[in-house]
Coordinates of C-alpha atoms in Angstrom, one line a residue:
Chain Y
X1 CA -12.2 -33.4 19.1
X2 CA -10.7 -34.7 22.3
X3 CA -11.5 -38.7 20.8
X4 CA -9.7 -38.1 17.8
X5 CA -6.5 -36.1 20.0
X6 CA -6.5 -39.1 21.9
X7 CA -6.8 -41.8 19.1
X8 CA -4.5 -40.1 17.0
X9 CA -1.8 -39.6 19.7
X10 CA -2.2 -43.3 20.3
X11 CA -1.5 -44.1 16.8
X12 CA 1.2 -41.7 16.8
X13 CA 3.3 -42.4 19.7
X14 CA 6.0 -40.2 20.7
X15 CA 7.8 -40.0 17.2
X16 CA 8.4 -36.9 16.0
X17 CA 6.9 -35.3 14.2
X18 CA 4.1 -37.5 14.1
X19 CA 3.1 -36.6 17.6
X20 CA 3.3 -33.2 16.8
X21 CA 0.8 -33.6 14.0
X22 CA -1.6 -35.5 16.1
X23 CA -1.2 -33.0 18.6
X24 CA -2.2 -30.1 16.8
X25 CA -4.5 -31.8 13.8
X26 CA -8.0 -31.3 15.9
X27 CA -7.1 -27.8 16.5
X28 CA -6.9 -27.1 12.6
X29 CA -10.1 -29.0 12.3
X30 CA -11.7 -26.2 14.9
X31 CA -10.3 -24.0 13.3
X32 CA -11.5 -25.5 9.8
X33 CA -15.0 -25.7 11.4
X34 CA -15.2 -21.4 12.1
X35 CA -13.5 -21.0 8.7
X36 CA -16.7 -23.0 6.9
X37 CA -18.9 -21.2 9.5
X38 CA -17.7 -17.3 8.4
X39 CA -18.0 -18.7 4.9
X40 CA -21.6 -20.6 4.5
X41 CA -23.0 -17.3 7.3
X42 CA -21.5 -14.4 5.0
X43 CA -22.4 -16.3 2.0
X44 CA -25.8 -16.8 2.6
X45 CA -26.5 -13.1 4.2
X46 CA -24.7 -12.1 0.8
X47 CA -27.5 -13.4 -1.3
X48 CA -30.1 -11.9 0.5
X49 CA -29.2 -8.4 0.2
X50 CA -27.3 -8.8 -3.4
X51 CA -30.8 -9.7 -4.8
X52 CA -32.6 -6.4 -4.1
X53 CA -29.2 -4.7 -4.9
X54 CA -29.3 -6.2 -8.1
X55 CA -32.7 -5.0 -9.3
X56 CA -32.0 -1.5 -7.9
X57 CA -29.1 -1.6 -10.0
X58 CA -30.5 -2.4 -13.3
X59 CA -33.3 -0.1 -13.0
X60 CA -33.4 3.4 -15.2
X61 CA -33.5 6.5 -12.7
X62 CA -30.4 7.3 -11.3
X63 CA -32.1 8.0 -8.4
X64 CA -31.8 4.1 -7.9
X65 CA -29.1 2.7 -9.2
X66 CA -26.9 5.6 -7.9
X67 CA -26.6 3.9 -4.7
X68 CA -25.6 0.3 -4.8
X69 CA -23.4 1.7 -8.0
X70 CA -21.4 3.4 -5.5
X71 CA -21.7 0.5 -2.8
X72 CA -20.6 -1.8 -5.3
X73 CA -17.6 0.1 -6.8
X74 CA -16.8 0.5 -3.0
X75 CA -16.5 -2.7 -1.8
X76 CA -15.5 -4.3 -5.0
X77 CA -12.8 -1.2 -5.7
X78 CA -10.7 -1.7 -1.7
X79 CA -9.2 -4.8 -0.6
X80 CA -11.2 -7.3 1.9
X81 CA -7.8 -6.4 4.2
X82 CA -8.7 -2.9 4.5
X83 CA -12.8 -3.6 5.0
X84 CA -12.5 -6.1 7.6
X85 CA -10.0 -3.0 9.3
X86 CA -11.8 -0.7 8.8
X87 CA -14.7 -2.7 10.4
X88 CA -12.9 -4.2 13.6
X89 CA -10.3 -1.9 14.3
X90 CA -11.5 1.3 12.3
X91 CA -15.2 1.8 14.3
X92 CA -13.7 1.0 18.0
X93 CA -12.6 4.2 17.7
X94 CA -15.3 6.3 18.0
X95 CA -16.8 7.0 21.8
X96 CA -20.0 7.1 20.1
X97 CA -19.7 3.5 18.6
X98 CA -18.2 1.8 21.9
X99 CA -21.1 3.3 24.0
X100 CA -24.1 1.6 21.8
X101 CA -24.5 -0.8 24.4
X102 CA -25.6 -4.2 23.3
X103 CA -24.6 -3.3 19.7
X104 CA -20.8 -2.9 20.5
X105 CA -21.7 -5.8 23.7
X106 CA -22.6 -8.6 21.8
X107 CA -21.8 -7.4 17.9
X108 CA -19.0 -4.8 17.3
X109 CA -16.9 -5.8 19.8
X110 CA -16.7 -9.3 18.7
X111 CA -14.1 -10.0 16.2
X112 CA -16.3 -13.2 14.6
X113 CA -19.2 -10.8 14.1
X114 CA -17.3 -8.1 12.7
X115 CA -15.7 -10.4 10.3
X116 CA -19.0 -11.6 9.6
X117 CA -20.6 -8.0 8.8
X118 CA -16.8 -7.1 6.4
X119 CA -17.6 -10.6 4.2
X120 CA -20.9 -10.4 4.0
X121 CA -20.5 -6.2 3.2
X122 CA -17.8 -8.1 0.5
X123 CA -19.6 -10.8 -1.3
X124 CA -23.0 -8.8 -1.1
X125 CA -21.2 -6.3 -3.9
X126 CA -18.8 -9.1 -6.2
X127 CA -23.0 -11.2 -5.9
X128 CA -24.9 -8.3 -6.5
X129 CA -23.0 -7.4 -9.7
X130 CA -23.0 -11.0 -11.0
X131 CA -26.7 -10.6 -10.7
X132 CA -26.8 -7.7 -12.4
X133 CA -25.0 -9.3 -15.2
X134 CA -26.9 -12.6 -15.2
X135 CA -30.6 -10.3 -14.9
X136 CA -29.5 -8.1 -18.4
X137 CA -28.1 -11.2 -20.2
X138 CA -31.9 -13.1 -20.2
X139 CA -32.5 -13.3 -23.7
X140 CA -34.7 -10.3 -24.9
X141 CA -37.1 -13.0 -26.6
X142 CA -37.8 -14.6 -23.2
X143 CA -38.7 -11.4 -21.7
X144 CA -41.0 -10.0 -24.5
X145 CA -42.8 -13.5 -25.1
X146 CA -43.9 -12.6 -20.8
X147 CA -44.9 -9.5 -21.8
X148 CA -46.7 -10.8 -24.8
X149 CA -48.8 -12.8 -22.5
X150 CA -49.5 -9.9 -20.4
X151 CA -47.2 -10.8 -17.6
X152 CA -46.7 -7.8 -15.4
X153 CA -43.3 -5.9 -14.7
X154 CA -43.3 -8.2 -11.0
X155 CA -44.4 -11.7 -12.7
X156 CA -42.0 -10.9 -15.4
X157 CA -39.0 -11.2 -12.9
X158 CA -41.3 -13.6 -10.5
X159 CA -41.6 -16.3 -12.9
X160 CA -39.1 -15.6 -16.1
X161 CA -36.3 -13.0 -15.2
X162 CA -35.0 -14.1 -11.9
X163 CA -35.1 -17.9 -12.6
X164 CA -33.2 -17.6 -15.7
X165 CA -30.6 -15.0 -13.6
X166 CA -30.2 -18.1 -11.1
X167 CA -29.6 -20.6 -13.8
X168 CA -27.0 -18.3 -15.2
X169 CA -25.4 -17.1 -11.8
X170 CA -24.8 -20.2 -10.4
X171 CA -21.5 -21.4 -11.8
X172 CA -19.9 -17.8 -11.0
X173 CA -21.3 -17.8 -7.7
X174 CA -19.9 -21.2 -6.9
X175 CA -16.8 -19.3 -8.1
X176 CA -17.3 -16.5 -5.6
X177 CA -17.7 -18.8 -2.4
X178 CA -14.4 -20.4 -3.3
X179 CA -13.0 -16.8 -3.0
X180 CA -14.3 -16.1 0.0
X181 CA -13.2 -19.5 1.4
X182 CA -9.9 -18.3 0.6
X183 CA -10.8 -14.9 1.3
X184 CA -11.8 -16.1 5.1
X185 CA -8.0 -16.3 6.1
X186 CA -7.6 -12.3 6.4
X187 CA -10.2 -13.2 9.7
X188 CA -6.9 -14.4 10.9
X189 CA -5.7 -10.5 11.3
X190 CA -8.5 -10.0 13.8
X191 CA -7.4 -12.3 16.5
X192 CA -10.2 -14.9 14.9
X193 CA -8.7 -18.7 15.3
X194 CA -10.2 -20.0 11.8
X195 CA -8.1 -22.1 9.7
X196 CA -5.4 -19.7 9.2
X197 CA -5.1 -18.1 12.7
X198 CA -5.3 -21.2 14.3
X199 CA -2.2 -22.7 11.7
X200 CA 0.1 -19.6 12.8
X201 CA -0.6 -20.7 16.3
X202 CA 0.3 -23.7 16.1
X203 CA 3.4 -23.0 13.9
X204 CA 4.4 -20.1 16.0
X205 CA 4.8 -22.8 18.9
X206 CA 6.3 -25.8 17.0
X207 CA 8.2 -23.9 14.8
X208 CA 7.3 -26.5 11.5
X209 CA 6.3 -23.7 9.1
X210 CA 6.4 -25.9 6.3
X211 CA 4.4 -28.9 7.6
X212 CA 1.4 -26.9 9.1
X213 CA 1.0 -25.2 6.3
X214 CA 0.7 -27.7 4.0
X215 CA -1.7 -29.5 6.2
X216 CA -3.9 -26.0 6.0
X217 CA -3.5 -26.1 2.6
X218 CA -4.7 -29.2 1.8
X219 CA -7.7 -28.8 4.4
X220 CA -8.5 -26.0 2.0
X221 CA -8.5 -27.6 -0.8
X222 CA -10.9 -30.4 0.4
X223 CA -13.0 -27.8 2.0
X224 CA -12.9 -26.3 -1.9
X225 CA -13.5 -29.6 -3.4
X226 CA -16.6 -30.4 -1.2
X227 CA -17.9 -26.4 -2.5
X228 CA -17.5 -27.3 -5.9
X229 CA -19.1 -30.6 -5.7
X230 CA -22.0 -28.9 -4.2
X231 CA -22.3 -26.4 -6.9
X232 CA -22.2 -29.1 -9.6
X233 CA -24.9 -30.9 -7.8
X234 CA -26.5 -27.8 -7.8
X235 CA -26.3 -26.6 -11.1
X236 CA -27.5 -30.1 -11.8
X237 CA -30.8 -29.7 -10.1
X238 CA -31.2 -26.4 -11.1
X239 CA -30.8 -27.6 -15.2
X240 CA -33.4 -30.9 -14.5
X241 CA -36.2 -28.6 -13.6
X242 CA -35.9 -27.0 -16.9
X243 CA -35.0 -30.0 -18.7
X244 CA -38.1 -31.3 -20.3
X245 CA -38.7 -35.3 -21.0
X246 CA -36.2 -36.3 -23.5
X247 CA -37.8 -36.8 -26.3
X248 CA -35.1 -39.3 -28.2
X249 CA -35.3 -42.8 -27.9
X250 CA -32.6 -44.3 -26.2
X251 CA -29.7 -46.4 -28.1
X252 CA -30.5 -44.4 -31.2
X253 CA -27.7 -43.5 -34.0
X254 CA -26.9 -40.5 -32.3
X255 CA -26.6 -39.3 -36.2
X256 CA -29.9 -39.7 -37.1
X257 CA -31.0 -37.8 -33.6
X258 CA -32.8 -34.4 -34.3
X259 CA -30.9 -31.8 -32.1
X260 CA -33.7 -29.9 -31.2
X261 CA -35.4 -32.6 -29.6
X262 CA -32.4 -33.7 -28.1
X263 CA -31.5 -30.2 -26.6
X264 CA -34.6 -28.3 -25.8
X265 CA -32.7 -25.4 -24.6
Chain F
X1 CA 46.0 -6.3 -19.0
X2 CA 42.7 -7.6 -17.5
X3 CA 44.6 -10.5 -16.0
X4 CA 46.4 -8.1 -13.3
X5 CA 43.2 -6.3 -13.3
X6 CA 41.0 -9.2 -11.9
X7 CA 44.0 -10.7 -9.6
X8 CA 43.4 -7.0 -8.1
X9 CA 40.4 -7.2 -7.5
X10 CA 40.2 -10.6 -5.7
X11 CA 43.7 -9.1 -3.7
X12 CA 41.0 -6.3 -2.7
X13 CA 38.0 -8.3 -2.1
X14 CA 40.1 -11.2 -0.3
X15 CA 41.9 -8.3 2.1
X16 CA 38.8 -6.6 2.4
X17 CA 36.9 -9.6 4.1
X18 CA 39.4 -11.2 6.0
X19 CA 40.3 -8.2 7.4
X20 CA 37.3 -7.1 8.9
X21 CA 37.7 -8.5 12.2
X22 CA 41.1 -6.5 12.5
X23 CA 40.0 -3.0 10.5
X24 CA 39.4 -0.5 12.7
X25 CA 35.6 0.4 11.3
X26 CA 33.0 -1.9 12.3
X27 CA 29.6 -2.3 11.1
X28 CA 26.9 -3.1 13.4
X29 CA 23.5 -3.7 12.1
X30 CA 20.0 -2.6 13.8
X31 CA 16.7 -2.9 12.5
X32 CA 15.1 0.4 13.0
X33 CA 11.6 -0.8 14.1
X34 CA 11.6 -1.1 17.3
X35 CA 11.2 1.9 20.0
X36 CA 13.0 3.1 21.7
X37 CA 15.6 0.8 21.6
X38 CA 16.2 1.0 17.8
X39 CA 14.3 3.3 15.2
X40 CA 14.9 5.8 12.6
X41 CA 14.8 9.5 13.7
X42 CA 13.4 12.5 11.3
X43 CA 16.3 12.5 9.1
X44 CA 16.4 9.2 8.5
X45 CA 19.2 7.9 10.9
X46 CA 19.2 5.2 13.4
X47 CA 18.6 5.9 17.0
X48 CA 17.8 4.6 20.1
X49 CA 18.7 2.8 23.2
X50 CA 21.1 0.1 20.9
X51 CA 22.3 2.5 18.9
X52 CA 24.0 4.6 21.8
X53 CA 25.2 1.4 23.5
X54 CA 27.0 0.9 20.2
X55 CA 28.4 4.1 20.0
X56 CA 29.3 4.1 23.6
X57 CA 30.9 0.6 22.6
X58 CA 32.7 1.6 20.0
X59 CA 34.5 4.9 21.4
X60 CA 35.7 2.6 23.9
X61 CA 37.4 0.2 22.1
X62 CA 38.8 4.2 19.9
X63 CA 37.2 2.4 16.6
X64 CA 35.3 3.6 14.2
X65 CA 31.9 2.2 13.8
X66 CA 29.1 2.3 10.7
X67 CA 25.8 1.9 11.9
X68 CA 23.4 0.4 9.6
X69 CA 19.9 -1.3 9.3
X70 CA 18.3 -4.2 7.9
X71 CA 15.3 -5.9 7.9
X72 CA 14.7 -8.4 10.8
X73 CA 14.0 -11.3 8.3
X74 CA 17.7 -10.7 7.1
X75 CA 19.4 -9.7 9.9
X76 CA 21.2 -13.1 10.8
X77 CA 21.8 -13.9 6.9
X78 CA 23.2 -10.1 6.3
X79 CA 26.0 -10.9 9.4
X80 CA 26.7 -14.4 7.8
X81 CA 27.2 -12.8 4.1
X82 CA 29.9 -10.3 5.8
X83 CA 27.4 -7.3 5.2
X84 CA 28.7 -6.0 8.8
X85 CA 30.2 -7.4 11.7
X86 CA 27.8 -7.3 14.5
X87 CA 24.0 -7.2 15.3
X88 CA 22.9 -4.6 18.0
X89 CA 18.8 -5.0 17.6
X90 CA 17.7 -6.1 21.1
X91 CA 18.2 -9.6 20.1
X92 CA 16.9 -12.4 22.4
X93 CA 20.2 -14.9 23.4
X94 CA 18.1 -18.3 22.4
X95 CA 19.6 -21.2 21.5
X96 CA 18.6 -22.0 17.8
X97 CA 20.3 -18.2 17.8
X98 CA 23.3 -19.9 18.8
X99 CA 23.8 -22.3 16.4
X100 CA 24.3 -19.8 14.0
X101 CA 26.0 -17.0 16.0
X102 CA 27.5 -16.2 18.8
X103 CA 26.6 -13.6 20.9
X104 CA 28.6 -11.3 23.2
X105 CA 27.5 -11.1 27.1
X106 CA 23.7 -9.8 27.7
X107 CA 23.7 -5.4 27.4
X108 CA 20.4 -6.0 29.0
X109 CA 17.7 -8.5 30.1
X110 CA 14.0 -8.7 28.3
X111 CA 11.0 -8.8 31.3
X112 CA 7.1 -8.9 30.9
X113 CA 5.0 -6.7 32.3
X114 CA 1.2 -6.9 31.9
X115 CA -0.6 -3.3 31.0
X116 CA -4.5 -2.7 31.7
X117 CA -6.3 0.3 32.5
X118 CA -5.6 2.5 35.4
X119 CA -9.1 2.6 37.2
X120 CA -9.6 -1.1 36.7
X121 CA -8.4 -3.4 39.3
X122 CA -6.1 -6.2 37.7
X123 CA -5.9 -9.1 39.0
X124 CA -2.7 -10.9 38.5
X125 CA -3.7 -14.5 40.7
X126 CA -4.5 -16.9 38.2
X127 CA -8.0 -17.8 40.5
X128 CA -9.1 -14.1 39.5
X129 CA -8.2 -13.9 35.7
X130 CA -10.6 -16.3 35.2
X131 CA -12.8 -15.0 32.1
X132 CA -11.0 -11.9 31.3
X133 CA -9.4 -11.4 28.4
X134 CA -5.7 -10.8 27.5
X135 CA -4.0 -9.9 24.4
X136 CA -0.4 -10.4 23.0
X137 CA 1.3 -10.6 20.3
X138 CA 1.3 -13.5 18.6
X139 CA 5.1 -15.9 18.3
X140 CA 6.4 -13.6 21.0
X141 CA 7.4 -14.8 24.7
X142 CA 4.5 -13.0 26.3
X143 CA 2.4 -14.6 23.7
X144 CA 3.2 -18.3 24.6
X145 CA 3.1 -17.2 28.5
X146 CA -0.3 -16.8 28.3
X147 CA -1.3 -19.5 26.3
X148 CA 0.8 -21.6 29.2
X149 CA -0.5 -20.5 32.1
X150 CA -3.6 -18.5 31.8
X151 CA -4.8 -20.8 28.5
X152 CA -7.4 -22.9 30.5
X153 CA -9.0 -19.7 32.5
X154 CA -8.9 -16.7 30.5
X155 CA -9.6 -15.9 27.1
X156 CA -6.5 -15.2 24.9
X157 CA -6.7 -13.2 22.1
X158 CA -3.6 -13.0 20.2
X159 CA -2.2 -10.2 17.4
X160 CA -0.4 -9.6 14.0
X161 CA 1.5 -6.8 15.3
X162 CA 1.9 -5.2 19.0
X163 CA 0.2 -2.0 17.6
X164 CA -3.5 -3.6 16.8
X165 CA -2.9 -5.3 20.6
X166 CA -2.4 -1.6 21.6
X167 CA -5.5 -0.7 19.2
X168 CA -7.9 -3.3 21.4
X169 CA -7.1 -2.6 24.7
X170 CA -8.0 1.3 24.1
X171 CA -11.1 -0.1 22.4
X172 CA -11.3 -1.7 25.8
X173 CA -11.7 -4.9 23.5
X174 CA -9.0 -6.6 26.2
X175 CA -9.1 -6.4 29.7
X176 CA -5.6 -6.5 29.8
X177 CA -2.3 -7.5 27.6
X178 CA 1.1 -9.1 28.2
X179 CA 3.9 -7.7 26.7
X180 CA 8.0 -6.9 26.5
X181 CA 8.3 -4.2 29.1
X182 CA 10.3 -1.5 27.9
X183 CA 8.6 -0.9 24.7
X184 CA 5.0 -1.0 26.5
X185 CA 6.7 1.7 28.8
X186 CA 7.0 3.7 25.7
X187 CA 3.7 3.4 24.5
X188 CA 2.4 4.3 28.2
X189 CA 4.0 7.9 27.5
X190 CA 2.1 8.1 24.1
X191 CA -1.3 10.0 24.1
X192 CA -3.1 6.7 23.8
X193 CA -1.4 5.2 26.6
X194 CA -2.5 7.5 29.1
X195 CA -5.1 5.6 30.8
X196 CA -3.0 2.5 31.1
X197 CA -0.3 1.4 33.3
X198 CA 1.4 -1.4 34.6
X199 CA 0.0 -3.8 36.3
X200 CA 1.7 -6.2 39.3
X201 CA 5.3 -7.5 39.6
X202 CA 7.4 -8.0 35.9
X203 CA 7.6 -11.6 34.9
X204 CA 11.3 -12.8 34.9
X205 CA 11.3 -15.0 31.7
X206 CA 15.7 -14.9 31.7
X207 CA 15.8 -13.3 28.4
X208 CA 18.8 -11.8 27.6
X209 CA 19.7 -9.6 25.2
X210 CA 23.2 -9.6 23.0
X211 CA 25.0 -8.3 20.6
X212 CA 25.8 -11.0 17.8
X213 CA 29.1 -11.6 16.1
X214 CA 29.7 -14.3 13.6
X215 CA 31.4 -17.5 15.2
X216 CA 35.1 -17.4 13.6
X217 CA 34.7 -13.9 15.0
X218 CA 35.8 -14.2 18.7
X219 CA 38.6 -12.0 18.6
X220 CA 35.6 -9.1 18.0
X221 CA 33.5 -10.8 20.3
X222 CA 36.1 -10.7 23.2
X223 CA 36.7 -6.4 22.5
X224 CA 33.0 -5.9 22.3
X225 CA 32.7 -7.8 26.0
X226 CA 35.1 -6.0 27.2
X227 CA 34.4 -2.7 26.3
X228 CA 30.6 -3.6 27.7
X229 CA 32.0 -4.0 31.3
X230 CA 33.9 -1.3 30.9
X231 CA 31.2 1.0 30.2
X232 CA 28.9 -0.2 32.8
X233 CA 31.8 0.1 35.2
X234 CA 32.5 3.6 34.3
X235 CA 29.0 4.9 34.4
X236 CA 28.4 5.7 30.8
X237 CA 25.8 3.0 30.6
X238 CA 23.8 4.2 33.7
X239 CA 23.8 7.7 31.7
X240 CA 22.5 5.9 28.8
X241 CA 20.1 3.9 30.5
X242 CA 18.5 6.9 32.1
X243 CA 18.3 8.3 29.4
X244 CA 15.5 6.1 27.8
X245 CA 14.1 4.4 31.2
X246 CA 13.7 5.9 34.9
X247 CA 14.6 2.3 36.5
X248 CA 17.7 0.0 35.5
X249 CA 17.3 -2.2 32.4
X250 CA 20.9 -4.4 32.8

């Protein structure tokens, strides 16, 4: 970072605003860099615990589903504003909580962990759900041909249920990081210099609203752009396992293809 | 009919503005939301240390005075579009302020004071803060103090609003924080406050505070000056000042 401060003040010169720009343009990249970081940890964390979620959810007793029902309408019912609060400023409160020792040390007490544990708390329930959704909408046919081959209720979801769900979650999920990307900025509120916090800083010294917020913007959007290229290239890879060998000869009048060859899905 | 009707009413409106610097009732503007120098009591009404300073002001120069409030975003705009005459909110005399405005001479000066626990030694040498963290508020003066000369040693931690700074160093998330005096001296006196104090010598930034009149205005400008010697002179200010603060804020 302190290359490109110096190479870009060189190119800059003293002109204003220019200077200004090249002062202050590595910080918003730091501050880019924790923003991806909150986003790709929470994200991933997310996953982890909205599979198990998921399948608790969809089961039949009540006795099981009762729970992450709750947790879910929770955390997908208050606003991230409120969580991440609730979270940082909301548990500092208690005695009890500030004298855990090396939980309120190293975790509770640090703003990036906390905002961690609120995102992650977040995403886990909006994920969770889409699982659910994605789990009850693979075809019936799919699962009874399992069970006609006397696939178990494990290798059912092992090798038929939860591959299909991933297929069918992914394009939603991509949709959910982006949220969270934008969602991120609230870390802003607890003293965290993401993207955000670190803009407000800067503008709060230079006064140019308008200019540093721009810039932020567009380092959001590229930040977006590069999370939806990787979900494409995902949901590529994910659709070439299950495409089979195409069938149709190439440079064939696409009329006299047969479709089902064509499209074995 | 509605010819003589409408010249009326732009006779009215017309007298009505461009008499307001002469009219005996002035309207002074305060925000409201900021102890204890402006805030709204129980019922609803303004008070506070600028509201009695306006009072005082005004039952000096024998003219009656409107106080209202108005949002801080809008409180520059609102004297501009002739919504009232004056702005007593413990505004800061800075000078993109005074491009717009001008401002009457200071009713009182705007120090830092830093505010950590009482059983905690603070050190204020720069050599010692080295690793401790401080809090502010962020875009204030105390805010950008830090980030000047403690920036490279201690850890600066900057807030939304002055309460969630509060909210941290109770947590004892902040060894200390940097902030405007007077309203941290009110906060001291809340229950939360009452492990905290200050710490060292106040930081003389030279902010002072004025009240703020539109430019053509100077006529007003000139009777509110005035009237502020007057009342420091005469001791009503001291009275004032005591009221809110045991040492002298002019």
């Amino acid at each position: 970072m302190d290359q490109l401060h110096t190479w870009l003040m060189s190119m800059a010169g003293d002109a204003e605003p220019w200077a200004s720009y090249a002062k202050y343009l590595p910080k918003l990249l730091d501050g880019a860099g924790l923003t991806l970081q909150l986003v790709v940890v929470s994200g991933l964390i997310g996953v982890c615990l909205a599979i198990p979620m998921a399948l608790m959810r969809v089961a039949k007793s009540p006795w099981v589903w009762g729970l992450p029902y709750a947790y879910i309408f929770f955390f997908r019912g208050t606003p991230l504003l409120v969580q991440i609060f609730l979270v940082y400023y909301g548990l500092s409160q208690f005695e009890a909580i500030r004298d855990l020792g090396w939980l309120w040390d190293e975790v509770l007490s640090q703003p990036y962990w906390c905002a961690i544990i609120a995102f992650t708390l977040n995403t886990t329930a909006y994920i969770a759900e889409l699982f659910r959704g994605a789990i009850q909408s693979v075809p019936r046919g799919e699962v009874e041909a399992a069970q006609a081959i006397g696939m178990n209720r494990y290798q059912q979801y092992r090798h038929i249920i939860l591959p299909r769900a991933f297929g069918i979650i992914l394009p939603a999920y991509g949709n959910e990081v982006i949220l969270m990307l934008k969602g991120s900025a609230l870390a802003s509120t607890i003293t965290l210099l993401d993207l955000t916090g670190m803009t407000r800083n800067v503008i709060a010294r230079t006064y140019m609203s308008m200019e540093f917020f721009l810039l932020a913007g567009a380092l959001y959007l590229l930040i977006a752009g590069a999370i939806i290229l990787l979900f494409r290239g995902l949901e590529h890879l994910y659709s070439a396992q299950h495409r089979q060998p195409r069938l149709a000869a190439k440079g064939l009048d696409p009329q006299l293809r047969d479709q089902h060859l064509d499209d074995p899905s | 009919m509605t010819i003589t009707r409408k010249l009326a009413a732009v006779l009215f409106l017309s007298s009505s503005v461009l008499g307001l610097a002469h009219a005996d009732t002035i309207r002074m503007a305060t925000e409201g939301a900021y102890a204890p120098f402006n805030f709204m009591d129980n019922a609803g009404k303004p008070q506070g240390f600028d509201v009695d300073i306006a009072k005082a002001l005004c039952a000096e120069m024998k003219a009656d005075c409107e106080i209202v409030t108005q949002d801080w975003d809008g409180i520059i705009p609102g004297l501009m579009a002739h919504k009232y005459d004056a702005i007593i909110a413990s505004m800061s005399i800075t000078p993109e302020r005074q491009k717009a405005v001008s401002f009457t001479d200071p009713y009182y000066s705007n120090v830092l004071a830093y505010v950590a626990p009482k059983d905690e030694a603070f050190p204020i040498a720069k050599a010692d803060l080295e690793g401790k963290t401080l809090g502010a508020q962020r875009a204030t003066i105390a805010g950008q103090y830090l980030e000047d000369h403690l920036g490279d040693v201690a850890n600066i931690k900057l807030y939304d609003t002055q309460d969630n700074a509060y909210l941290d160093l109770a947590s004892g998330r902040l060894d200390g924080l940097l902030s405007d005096k007077f309203p941290a001296y009110d906060w001291l006196k809340t229950d939360e406050g009452q492990g905290f104090e200050f710490k060292g010598d106040d930081i003389d930034i030279d902010d002072k505070i004025g009240i703020a009149v539109r430019k053509q205005d100077n006529a007003l400008r000139e009777r509110l000056n005035k009237a502020l010697s007057e009342i420091v002179a005469n001791g009503t200010y001291a009275e004032i000042n005591a009221k809110y603060f045991p040492f002298s804020i002019y």
